[in-house]
Short mmCIF file of C-alpha atoms in Angstrom, two decimals:
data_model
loop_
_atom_site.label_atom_id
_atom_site.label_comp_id
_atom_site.label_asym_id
_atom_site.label_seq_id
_atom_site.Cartn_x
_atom_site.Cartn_y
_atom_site.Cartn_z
CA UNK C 1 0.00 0.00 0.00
CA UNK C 2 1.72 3.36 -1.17
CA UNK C 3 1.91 6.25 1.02
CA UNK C 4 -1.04 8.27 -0.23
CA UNK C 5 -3.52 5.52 0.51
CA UNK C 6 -2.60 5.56 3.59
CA UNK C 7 -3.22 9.13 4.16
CA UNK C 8 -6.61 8.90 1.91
CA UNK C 9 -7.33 5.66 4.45
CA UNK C 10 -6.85 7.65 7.26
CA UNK C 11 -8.72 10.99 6.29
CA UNK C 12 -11.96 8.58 5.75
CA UNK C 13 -11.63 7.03 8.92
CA UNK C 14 -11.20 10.19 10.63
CA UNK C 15 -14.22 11.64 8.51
CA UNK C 16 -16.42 8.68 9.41
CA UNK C 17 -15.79 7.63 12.35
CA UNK C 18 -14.82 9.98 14.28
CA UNK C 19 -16.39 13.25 13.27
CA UNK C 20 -14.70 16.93 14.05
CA UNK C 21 -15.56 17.25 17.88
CA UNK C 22 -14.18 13.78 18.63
CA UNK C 23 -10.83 14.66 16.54
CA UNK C 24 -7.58 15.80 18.84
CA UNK C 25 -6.42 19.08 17.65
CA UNK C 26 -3.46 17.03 15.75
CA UNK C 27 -5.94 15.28 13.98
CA UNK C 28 -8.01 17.66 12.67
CA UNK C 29 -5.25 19.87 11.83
CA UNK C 30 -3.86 17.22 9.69
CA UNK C 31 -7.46 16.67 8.05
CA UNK C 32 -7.98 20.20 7.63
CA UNK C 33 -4.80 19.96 5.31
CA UNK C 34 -5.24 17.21 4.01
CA UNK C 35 -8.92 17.67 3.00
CA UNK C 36 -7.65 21.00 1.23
CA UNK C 37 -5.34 19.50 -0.79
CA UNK C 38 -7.29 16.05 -2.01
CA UNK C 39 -9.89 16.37 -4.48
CA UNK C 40 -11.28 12.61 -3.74
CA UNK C 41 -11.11 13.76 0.17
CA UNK C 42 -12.76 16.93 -0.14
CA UNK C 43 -15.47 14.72 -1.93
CA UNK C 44 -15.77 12.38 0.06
CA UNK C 45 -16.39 15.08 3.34
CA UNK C 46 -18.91 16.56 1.37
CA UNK C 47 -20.96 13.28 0.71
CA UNK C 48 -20.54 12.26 4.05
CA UNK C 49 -21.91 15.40 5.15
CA UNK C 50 -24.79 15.52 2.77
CA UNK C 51 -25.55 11.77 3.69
CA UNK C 52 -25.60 12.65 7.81
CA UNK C 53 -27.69 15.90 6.84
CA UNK C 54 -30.63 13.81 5.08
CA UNK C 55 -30.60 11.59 7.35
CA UNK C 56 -31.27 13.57 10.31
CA UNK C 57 -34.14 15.15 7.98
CA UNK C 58 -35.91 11.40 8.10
CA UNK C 59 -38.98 11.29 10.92
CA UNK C 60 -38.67 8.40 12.69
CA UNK C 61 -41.78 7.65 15.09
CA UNK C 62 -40.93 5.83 18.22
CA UNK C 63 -43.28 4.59 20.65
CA UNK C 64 -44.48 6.75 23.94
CA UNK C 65 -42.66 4.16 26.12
CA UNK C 66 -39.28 4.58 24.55
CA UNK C 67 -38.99 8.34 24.59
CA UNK C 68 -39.68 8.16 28.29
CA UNK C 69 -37.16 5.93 29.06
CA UNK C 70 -34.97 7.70 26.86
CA UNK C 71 -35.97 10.92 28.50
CA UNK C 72 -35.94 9.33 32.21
CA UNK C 73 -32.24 8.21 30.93
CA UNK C 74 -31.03 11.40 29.78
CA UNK C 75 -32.69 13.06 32.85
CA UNK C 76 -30.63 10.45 35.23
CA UNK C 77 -27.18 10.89 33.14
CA UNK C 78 -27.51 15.01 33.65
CA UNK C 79 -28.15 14.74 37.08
CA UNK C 80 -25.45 12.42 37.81
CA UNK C 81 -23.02 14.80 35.64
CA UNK C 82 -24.30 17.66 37.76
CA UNK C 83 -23.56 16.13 41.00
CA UNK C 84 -19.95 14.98 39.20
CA UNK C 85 -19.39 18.82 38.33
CA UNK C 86 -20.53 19.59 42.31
CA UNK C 87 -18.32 16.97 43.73
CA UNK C 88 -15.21 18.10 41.82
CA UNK C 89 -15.37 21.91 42.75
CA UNK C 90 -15.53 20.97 46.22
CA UNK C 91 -12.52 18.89 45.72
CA UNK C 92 -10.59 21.31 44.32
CA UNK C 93 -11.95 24.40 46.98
CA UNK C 94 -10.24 21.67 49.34
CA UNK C 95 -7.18 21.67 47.63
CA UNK C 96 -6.94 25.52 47.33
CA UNK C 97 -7.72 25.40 50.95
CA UNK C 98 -5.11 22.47 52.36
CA UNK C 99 -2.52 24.45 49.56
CA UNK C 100 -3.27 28.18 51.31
CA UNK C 101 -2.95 26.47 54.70
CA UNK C 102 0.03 24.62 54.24
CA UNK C 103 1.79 27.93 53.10
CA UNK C 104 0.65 30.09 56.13
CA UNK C 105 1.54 26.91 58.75
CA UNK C 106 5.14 26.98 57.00
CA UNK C 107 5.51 30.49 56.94
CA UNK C 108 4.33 31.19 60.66
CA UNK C 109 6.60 28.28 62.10
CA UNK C 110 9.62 29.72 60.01
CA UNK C 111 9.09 33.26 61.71
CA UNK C 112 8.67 31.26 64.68
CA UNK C 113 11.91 29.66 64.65
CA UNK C 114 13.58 32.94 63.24
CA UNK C 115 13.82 32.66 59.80
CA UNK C 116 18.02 33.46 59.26
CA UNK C 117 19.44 30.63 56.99
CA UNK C 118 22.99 30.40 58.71
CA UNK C 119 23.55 27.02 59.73
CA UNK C 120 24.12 27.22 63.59
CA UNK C 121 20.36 28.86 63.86
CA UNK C 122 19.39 25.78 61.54
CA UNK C 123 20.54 23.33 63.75
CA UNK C 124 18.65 25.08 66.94
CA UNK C 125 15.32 24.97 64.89
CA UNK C 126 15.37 21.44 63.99
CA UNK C 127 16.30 20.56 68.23
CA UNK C 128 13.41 23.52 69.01
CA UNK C 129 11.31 21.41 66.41
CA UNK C 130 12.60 18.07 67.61
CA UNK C 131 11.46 19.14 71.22
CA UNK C 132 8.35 20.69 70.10
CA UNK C 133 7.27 17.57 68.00
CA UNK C 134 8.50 15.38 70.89
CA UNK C 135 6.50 16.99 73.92
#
């Protein structure tokens, strides 16, 4: 298989299967390009995109039972994506919080063991800390 079937392979798979807001930014860049520069491509987007656009134009009648499942389903799926979204902002207000906390504790009990970097002061913070942590 030569080089530019591969690329025509993969801009069709891309096209079909995946669609444009399932496509990394790579990918799509690459289709963009490639798409732009490939007759047969640029053809085949367009038929695929006719094709999807008729056939969201077809009515398709389902019965009462189905759409209320489907709607009790989707219902169920948005609530538990809401309570998702919920649970991770409190998460990261914790983190904010344990992060801002950590800094002040470190800060306060580096004033509180004078804060001079010499290394005779070090060593009598670590036995104050030693003595403190000890007690």
């Amino acid at each position: 298989m030569s080089r530019s079937n591969d690329a025509h392979d993969r801009a069709r798979q891309l096209i079909v299967l995946a669609g444009p807001e399932a496509l990394s930014q790579a990918d799509q860049t690459w289709l963009t390009t490639h798409v732009e520069t490939c007759a047969s491509c640029r053809a085949f987007t367009e038929n695929a995109r006719e094709t999807i656009h008729a056939l969201r134009g077809i009515p398709i009648a389902a019965e009462r039972s189905l759409v209320s499942t489907t709607q009790m389903t989707v219902r169920r799926r948005a609530l538990e994506l809401q309570r998702q979204r919920e649970r991770l902002w409190l998460v990261s207000i914790s983190c904010i919080a344990v992060t801002l906390f950590a800094a002040l504790t470190t800060a306060a009990m580096w004033r509180g063991f004078g804060g001079s970097a010499n290394a005779r002061s070090w060593r009598l913070r670590s036995g104050k800390l030693r003595s403190w942590f000890s007690a």
